[in-house]
Coordinates of C-alpha atoms and ligand atoms in Angstrom, one line a residue:
M1 CA 6.8 -32.0 11.6
T2 CA 4.3 -29.2 11.0
L3 CA 3.1 -27.3 14.0
P4 CA -0.6 -26.4 14.3
P5 CA -1.1 -22.7 13.4
E6 CA -0.9 -20.3 16.3
T7 CA -4.3 -19.0 17.4
S8 CA -5.5 -16.3 19.8
G9 CA -8.8 -14.8 20.9
P10 CA -11.8 -17.0 21.9
P11 CA -11.6 -20.7 20.8
L12 CA -13.1 -21.6 17.4
S13 CA -16.0 -23.4 19.1
A14 CA -17.0 -20.2 21.0
A15 CA -16.3 -17.5 18.4
Q16 CA -18.8 -16.2 15.8
A17 CA -16.1 -15.2 13.3
I18 CA -12.6 -16.3 12.2
L19 CA -9.9 -13.9 11.4
T20 CA -7.1 -15.6 9.4
I21 CA -3.8 -13.7 9.3
D22 CA -1.3 -14.9 6.6
L23 CA 2.1 -14.1 8.0
G24 CA 3.7 -15.6 4.9
A25 CA 1.9 -12.9 2.9
L26 CA 3.2 -10.3 5.4
A27 CA 6.7 -11.4 4.9
Q28 CA 6.3 -11.5 1.1
N29 CA 4.9 -8.0 1.1
W30 CA 7.9 -6.8 3.1
R31 CA 10.3 -8.4 0.6
K32 CA 8.5 -6.9 -2.3
L33 CA 8.7 -3.4 -0.7
R34 CA 12.3 -3.9 0.1
H35 CA 12.9 -4.9 -3.6
Y36 CA 11.1 -1.7 -4.8
S37 CA 13.2 0.4 -2.4
T38 CA 16.7 -1.1 -2.9
P39 CA 19.3 0.1 -2.1
A40 CA 17.5 1.8 0.7
E41 CA 16.9 -0.1 3.9
C42 CA 13.3 -1.3 4.4
G43 CA 11.9 -0.9 7.9
A44 CA 8.4 -1.7 9.1
V45 CA 5.8 0.3 10.9
V46 CA 4.1 -1.8 13.5
K47 CA 2.2 0.8 15.5
A48 CA -1.4 0.1 16.7
D49 CA -0.8 -3.6 17.2
A50 CA 0.7 -3.9 13.8
Y51 CA -2.3 -2.2 12.2
G52 CA -4.5 -4.6 14.2
I53 CA -3.1 -7.9 13.1
G54 CA -1.0 -8.6 16.2
I55 CA 2.3 -6.8 17.0
E56 CA 4.2 -9.8 18.4
Q57 CA 3.4 -12.1 15.5
A58 CA 4.1 -9.4 12.9
V59 CA 7.4 -8.4 14.5
R60 CA 8.7 -12.0 14.7
T61 CA 7.7 -12.6 11.1
L62 CA 9.3 -9.4 9.8
A63 CA 12.5 -10.0 11.8
A64 CA 12.8 -13.5 10.3
A65 CA 12.3 -12.0 6.8
G66 CA 15.3 -9.7 7.5
C67 CA 13.7 -6.5 8.9
R68 CA 16.0 -4.7 11.4
T69 CA 14.2 -1.4 12.0
F70 CA 10.8 -1.0 13.5
F71 CA 8.6 2.0 14.1
V72 CA 5.8 2.3 16.6
A73 CA 3.9 5.3 17.8
Q74 CA 4.3 4.9 21.6
A75 CA 6.9 3.6 24.0
S76 CA 4.5 1.0 25.4
E77 CA 4.3 -0.5 21.9
G78 CA 8.1 -0.3 21.6
A79 CA 8.3 -2.4 24.8
R80 CA 6.2 -5.1 23.2
V81 CA 8.4 -5.1 20.0
R82 CA 11.5 -5.4 22.1
A83 CA 10.0 -8.3 24.1
A84 CA 8.9 -10.0 20.9
L85 CA 12.5 -9.9 19.6
N86 CA 13.6 -11.7 22.8
K87 CA 16.1 -8.9 23.5
Q88 CA 18.3 -10.0 20.5
D89 CA 20.8 -7.4 19.5
G90 CA 20.8 -5.5 16.3
Y91 CA 17.2 -4.3 16.1
R92 CA 16.3 -0.6 16.2
I93 CA 12.9 0.5 17.5
Y94 CA 11.8 4.1 17.0
C95 CA 8.8 5.7 18.7
L96 CA 7.3 8.1 16.2
N97 CA 5.3 10.2 18.7
G98 CA 8.6 11.2 20.4
L99 CA 9.1 12.3 23.9
L100 CA 6.3 13.4 26.2
P101 CA 6.8 16.3 28.5
G102 CA 8.1 15.4 32.0
P103 CA 11.3 14.0 33.6
Q104 CA 10.3 10.2 33.7
V105 CA 9.7 10.0 30.0
F106 CA 13.2 8.6 29.3
D107 CA 12.7 5.6 31.7
A108 CA 10.8 3.4 29.2
F109 CA 13.2 4.3 26.4
I110 CA 16.2 3.3 28.5
E111 CA 14.6 0.2 29.9
H112 CA 13.5 -1.2 26.6
D113 CA 16.3 0.3 24.4
L114 CA 14.0 2.4 22.3
R115 CA 14.8 5.5 20.3
P116 CA 12.5 8.5 20.2
V117 CA 11.8 10.4 17.0
I118 CA 12.4 13.9 18.2
G119 CA 9.7 16.1 16.8
S120 CA 10.1 19.5 18.4
R121 CA 12.7 21.9 19.7
A122 CA 11.4 21.2 23.3
E123 CA 12.0 17.5 22.8
L124 CA 15.4 18.2 21.4
D125 CA 16.4 20.3 24.3
A126 CA 15.1 17.7 26.8
W127 CA 17.1 15.0 25.0
I128 CA 20.3 17.0 25.0
K129 CA 19.9 17.8 28.7
Q130 CA 19.3 14.2 29.5
G131 CA 22.5 13.3 27.7
A132 CA 24.4 15.8 29.9
L133 CA 23.0 14.1 33.0
H134 CA 23.8 10.5 31.8
L135 CA 27.0 9.4 30.3
Q136 CA 25.4 7.7 27.3
Q137 CA 23.1 9.6 25.0
M138 CA 20.4 7.4 23.4
P139 CA 20.4 7.6 19.6
V140 CA 17.4 9.3 18.1
A141 CA 15.8 10.2 14.7
L142 CA 15.0 13.8 14.0
Q143 CA 11.7 14.6 12.4
F144 CA 11.3 17.7 10.3
N145 CA 8.0 19.2 9.3
T146 CA 7.7 19.6 5.6
G147 CA 3.9 20.3 5.4
M148 CA 2.0 17.9 7.7
N149 CA 2.0 20.4 10.5
R150 CA 1.5 17.7 13.1
L151 CA 4.9 16.6 14.4
G152 CA 8.3 17.8 13.4
I153 CA 10.8 20.6 13.8
D154 CA 10.2 23.4 11.2
A155 CA 12.3 22.6 8.1
H156 CA 13.4 26.3 8.0
D157 CA 15.1 25.7 11.4
A158 CA 17.4 23.0 10.0
A159 CA 20.6 25.0 10.1
E160 CA 20.0 26.3 13.6
V161 CA 19.2 22.8 14.8
L162 CA 22.4 21.4 13.3
A163 CA 24.3 24.2 15.1
V164 CA 22.7 23.2 18.4
L165 CA 23.6 19.5 17.9
R166 CA 27.2 20.4 17.1
A167 CA 27.5 22.7 20.1
A168 CA 26.3 19.9 22.3
G169 CA 28.6 17.4 20.5
V170 CA 25.7 15.0 19.8
E171 CA 25.4 15.0 15.9
S172 CA 26.7 11.4 15.9
K173 CA 23.6 10.3 17.9
I174 CA 21.3 11.3 15.1
D175 CA 20.5 8.0 13.2
Y176 CA 18.1 9.5 10.7
V177 CA 16.7 12.8 9.6
M178 CA 13.2 12.2 8.5
S179 CA 9.9 13.7 7.5
H180 CA 6.4 12.4 6.5
F181 CA 4.2 12.7 3.4
V182 CA 0.8 14.4 3.6
S183 CA -0.8 12.7 0.5
S184 CA 1.6 10.3 -1.0
E185 CA -1.3 7.9 -2.0
A186 CA -2.4 10.7 -4.4
E187 CA 0.5 10.4 -6.9
R188 CA -0.4 13.6 -8.7
D189 CA -0.9 15.8 -5.7
P190 CA 1.6 18.7 -6.0
L191 CA 2.2 18.5 -2.2
N192 CA 4.4 15.5 -2.8
G193 CA 6.9 17.4 -5.0
A194 CA 6.7 20.4 -2.6
Q195 CA 7.6 18.2 0.4
I196 CA 10.4 16.5 -1.5
K197 CA 11.8 20.0 -2.2
A198 CA 11.4 21.1 1.4
F199 CA 13.2 17.9 2.5
D200 CA 16.0 18.6 0.0
L201 CA 16.7 21.8 1.8
V202 CA 17.0 19.9 5.1
R203 CA 19.1 17.3 3.4
N204 CA 21.5 20.0 2.1
V205 CA 22.0 21.3 5.6
F206 CA 22.4 17.8 7.1
A207 CA 24.8 16.6 4.4
G208 CA 26.4 13.3 5.3
F209 CA 23.5 12.2 7.6
R210 CA 21.0 9.4 6.7
F211 CA 17.5 10.2 5.6
S212 CA 14.0 8.7 5.6
L213 CA 10.8 10.1 4.0
A214 CA 8.7 7.4 2.4
N215 CA 5.7 5.5 3.9
S216 CA 4.0 2.8 1.8
S217 CA 2.7 5.1 -0.9
G218 CA 5.8 7.2 -0.8
I219 CA 7.8 4.2 -1.9
M220 CA 5.7 4.0 -5.1
L221 CA 6.0 7.7 -6.1
P222 CA 7.7 8.2 -9.4
Q223 CA 10.4 10.4 -7.7
K224 CA 11.4 7.3 -5.7
P225 CA 12.1 9.4 -2.5
H226 CA 13.6 6.3 -0.8
Y227 CA 16.9 7.8 0.5
D228 CA 18.4 5.6 3.2
L229 CA 15.4 4.0 4.9
V230 CA 11.7 3.5 3.9
R231 CA 8.9 3.1 6.5
P232 CA 6.0 1.1 5.1
G233 CA 3.1 0.2 7.2
Y234 CA -0.2 -0.2 5.4
A235 CA 1.1 -2.0 2.3
L236 CA 2.8 -4.7 4.5
Y237 CA -0.7 -5.6 5.7
G238 CA -2.1 -5.9 2.2
G239 CA -3.3 -2.4 1.6
N240 CA -2.9 -0.9 -1.8
P241 CA -0.2 1.7 -1.7
S242 CA -1.1 3.0 -5.2
P243 CA -4.9 3.5 -5.3
G244 CA -6.2 3.4 -8.8
V245 CA -3.6 0.8 -9.9
P246 CA -4.1 -2.9 -9.3
N247 CA -2.7 -3.8 -5.9
S248 CA 0.7 -5.4 -6.0
M249 CA 0.5 -6.5 -2.4
Q250 CA -0.9 -9.8 -1.2
P251 CA -3.9 -9.8 1.2
V252 CA -2.9 -10.6 4.7
V253 CA -6.3 -10.8 6.5
K254 CA -9.3 -12.9 5.8
L255 CA -12.5 -12.5 7.8
Q256 CA -15.1 -15.2 7.7
A257 CA -18.2 -15.9 9.7
P258 CA -20.9 -18.5 9.6
I259 CA -24.6 -17.9 8.8
I260 CA -26.4 -18.0 12.2
Q261 CA -29.9 -18.2 10.7
L262 CA -31.9 -17.7 7.5
R263 CA -35.3 -16.3 6.8
S264 CA -37.5 -15.1 3.9
I265 CA -39.3 -11.8 3.9
E266 CA -41.9 -10.5 1.5
A267 CA -41.5 -7.4 -0.7
G268 CA -42.3 -4.3 1.4
E269 CA -40.9 -5.8 4.7
S270 CA -37.7 -4.3 6.2
T271 CA -34.7 -5.6 8.2
G272 CA -32.7 -4.1 11.0
Y273 CA -32.9 -1.0 13.3
N274 CA -35.0 1.9 12.0
A275 CA -36.1 -0.2 9.0
Q276 CA -33.4 1.3 6.8
W277 CA -33.8 -1.3 4.1
T278 CA -37.0 -2.5 2.5
A279 CA -37.2 -5.6 0.3
K280 CA -38.2 -4.8 -3.3
R281 CA -38.9 -8.5 -3.9
R282 CA -39.4 -11.6 -1.8
S283 CA -36.0 -11.9 -0.3
R284 CA -33.8 -14.5 1.5
L285 CA -31.8 -13.0 4.4
A286 CA -28.9 -14.4 6.3
T287 CA -27.9 -13.2 9.7
I288 CA -24.2 -13.1 10.6
G289 CA -22.6 -12.6 14.1
I290 CA -20.4 -9.6 13.3
G291 CA -21.3 -6.0 14.1
Y292 CA -19.9 -2.6 14.8
A293 CA -18.5 -3.9 18.2
D294 CA -16.2 -6.1 16.0
G295 CA -15.0 -3.2 13.9
L296 CA -17.4 -3.4 11.0
P297 CA -18.4 0.3 10.9
R298 CA -22.0 1.3 11.1
S299 CA -21.2 3.5 8.1
A300 CA -20.8 0.3 6.0
M301 CA -24.6 0.3 5.4
S302 CA -25.6 1.1 1.9
T303 CA -27.2 4.5 1.3
P304 CA -28.6 6.1 -1.9
E305 CA -25.2 7.9 -2.1
K306 CA -22.9 4.8 -1.9
P307 CA -23.0 1.0 -2.0
G308 CA -22.5 -0.7 1.4
A309 CA -20.4 -3.6 2.4
Q310 CA -20.6 -7.0 0.8
A311 CA -19.8 -10.6 1.8
E312 CA -19.0 -13.5 -0.4
I313 CA -21.0 -16.7 0.0
A314 CA -20.4 -19.7 -2.3
G315 CA -18.7 -17.4 -4.8
R316 CA -21.4 -14.8 -4.9
L317 CA -21.2 -11.3 -3.6
C318 CA -24.1 -10.6 -1.3
P319 CA -25.0 -7.0 -0.1
L320 CA -25.3 -6.1 3.5
V321 CA -28.8 -4.8 4.1
G322 CA -30.2 -2.6 6.8
R323 CA -28.2 -1.2 9.7
V324 CA -25.1 -2.7 11.1
S325 CA -26.0 -3.8 14.7
M326 CA -23.6 -4.1 17.6
D327 CA -23.2 -7.8 17.1
L328 CA -25.0 -8.7 13.9
I329 CA -25.5 -7.9 10.3
V330 CA -27.9 -9.1 7.7
L331 CA -27.0 -10.1 4.1
D332 CA -29.3 -10.4 1.2
V333 CA -28.7 -13.9 -0.1
T334 CA -31.6 -14.1 -2.5
D335 CA -29.3 -14.8 -5.5
V336 CA -27.4 -17.6 -3.8
P337 CA -28.6 -21.1 -4.7
E338 CA -30.6 -22.5 -1.8
S339 CA -28.4 -25.6 -1.8
E340 CA -25.5 -23.4 -0.7
L341 CA -27.5 -21.8 2.2
A342 CA -27.6 -23.3 5.7
P343 CA -26.8 -22.2 9.2
G344 CA -23.0 -22.7 9.4
A345 CA -22.4 -21.9 5.8
M346 CA -19.5 -19.4 5.6
A347 CA -19.6 -15.8 4.5
E348 CA -16.3 -14.0 3.7
L349 CA -16.2 -10.3 4.5
L350 CA -12.5 -9.8 3.8
G351 CA -10.1 -11.8 1.7
E352 CA -9.0 -12.4 -1.9
R353 CA -12.3 -11.1 -3.4
I354 CA -13.1 -8.3 -0.9
S355 CA -10.1 -6.1 0.0
I356 CA -9.6 -3.9 3.1
D357 CA -9.4 -1.0 0.6
D358 CA -12.8 -2.0 -0.8
L359 CA -14.5 -2.3 2.6
G360 CA -13.0 0.9 3.7
E361 CA -14.3 2.8 0.7
R362 CA -17.8 1.2 1.1
A363 CA -17.8 2.3 4.7
G364 CA -16.8 5.9 3.9
T365 CA -13.4 5.4 5.5
I366 CA -10.0 3.9 4.6
G367 CA -8.6 0.4 4.9
Y368 CA -6.2 1.6 7.6
E369 CA -9.2 2.2 9.9
I370 CA -10.8 -1.2 9.0
L371 CA -7.5 -3.0 9.9
T372 CA -6.9 -1.1 13.2
S373 CA -10.5 -1.7 14.3
L374 CA -10.5 -5.5 13.7
G375 CA -12.3 -6.9 16.7
R376 CA -11.2 -8.7 19.8
R377 CA -14.0 -11.3 19.6
Y378 CA -12.6 -13.0 16.5
H379 CA -10.9 -16.4 16.7
R380 CA -7.6 -15.5 15.2
V381 CA -5.5 -18.0 13.2
Y382 CA -1.9 -17.1 12.2
L383 CA -0.8 -19.0 9.1
N384 CA 2.7 -19.5 7.8
P385 CA 4.7 -18.0 10.7
Ligands
PLP401 C1 2.2 5.5 10.1 C2 3.4 6.1 9.6 C3 4.1 5.5 8.5 C4 3.6 4.3 7.8 O1 2.6 4.8 6.9 P1 1.8 3.8 5.9 O2 1.0 4.8 5.1 O3 1.0 3.0 6.7 O4 2.8 3.1 5.1 C5 5.4 6.0 8.2 N1 5.9 7.1 8.8 C6 5.2 7.7 9.8 C7 5.8 9.0 10.4 C8 4.0 7.3 10.2 O5 3.3 8.0 11.2

């Protein structure tokens, strides 16, 4: 018996767009990344609602594929991961943003069995003190700063930190010593090598510990800085971890919306707010019920400097014309055969032909932001759970 696909958001009959999330592709991307990273363990970063696709569905799929280690940003997200795993044993959930200041901060970590990624000396001290008050010290990962200058203990303090851990008798509670790349998607950026070198210094001090450095693009670097655990996020969801090289990941999201109405305008007439696009010829326009309130950035409009977003209708790529409205966009469908055009005909804004990387670039941003902005008004269909 095949179950109907899981859905969320407004029902199909009431929604103006359909977001299809292929959980089978997510699982396959994870397996592929694991294969690239073997013998390192392959974790999964599921922060920000699993990059917008739905944290519960993503976590269940990845756990079924064999993933045992999850990363979120915040403890509230960690609680959702723990609940999605039905309190089964054997899964480790790390909170990348670490510990907030204040005494109650440990409550959520204890309640949901989460592990902070300690990112400063103050957090380290708070954690050691907490362990002295309670009998059991929660395991943690230690993050060192090798160049991001965002979170992390200074790499030069590694020896001093190890001494502090030894004095408190808590070295065995450090699961991983980690750091994070600044520009791993730019393979030739010398920062990659510099960070690997800085991390080598930390690894020498922490000999015998386990290490983690690579995000999606870090996995693909020629130096293979995989160590004991890799932490892919973006590539799991279909993003290209190696820009400039054909994407080896499968698309996970597909965004489709029906044409609401069609019209023809004469050369010299414009469409949308502030008349930002003027027809050079008699043009056929299709209006679609997706706008910036659904996560299609206003910056996806074409300008003289860059092409704007596109949608595929009946196999043809149609440019978005004029401004992105809150709830609507207009496509130039002049080159689509009239027989293919009717209210209800489907336009595809993301899928096999149009990638999240492509839309990100056309909107002057990155695919990460496209994913994490995916709207709440879409009818969501989860395939191949
Ligand atoms: C978000 C994040 C990742 C995942 O990065 P991707 O580029 O999405 O693969 C890994 N590690 C840390 C510390 C992160 O913040």
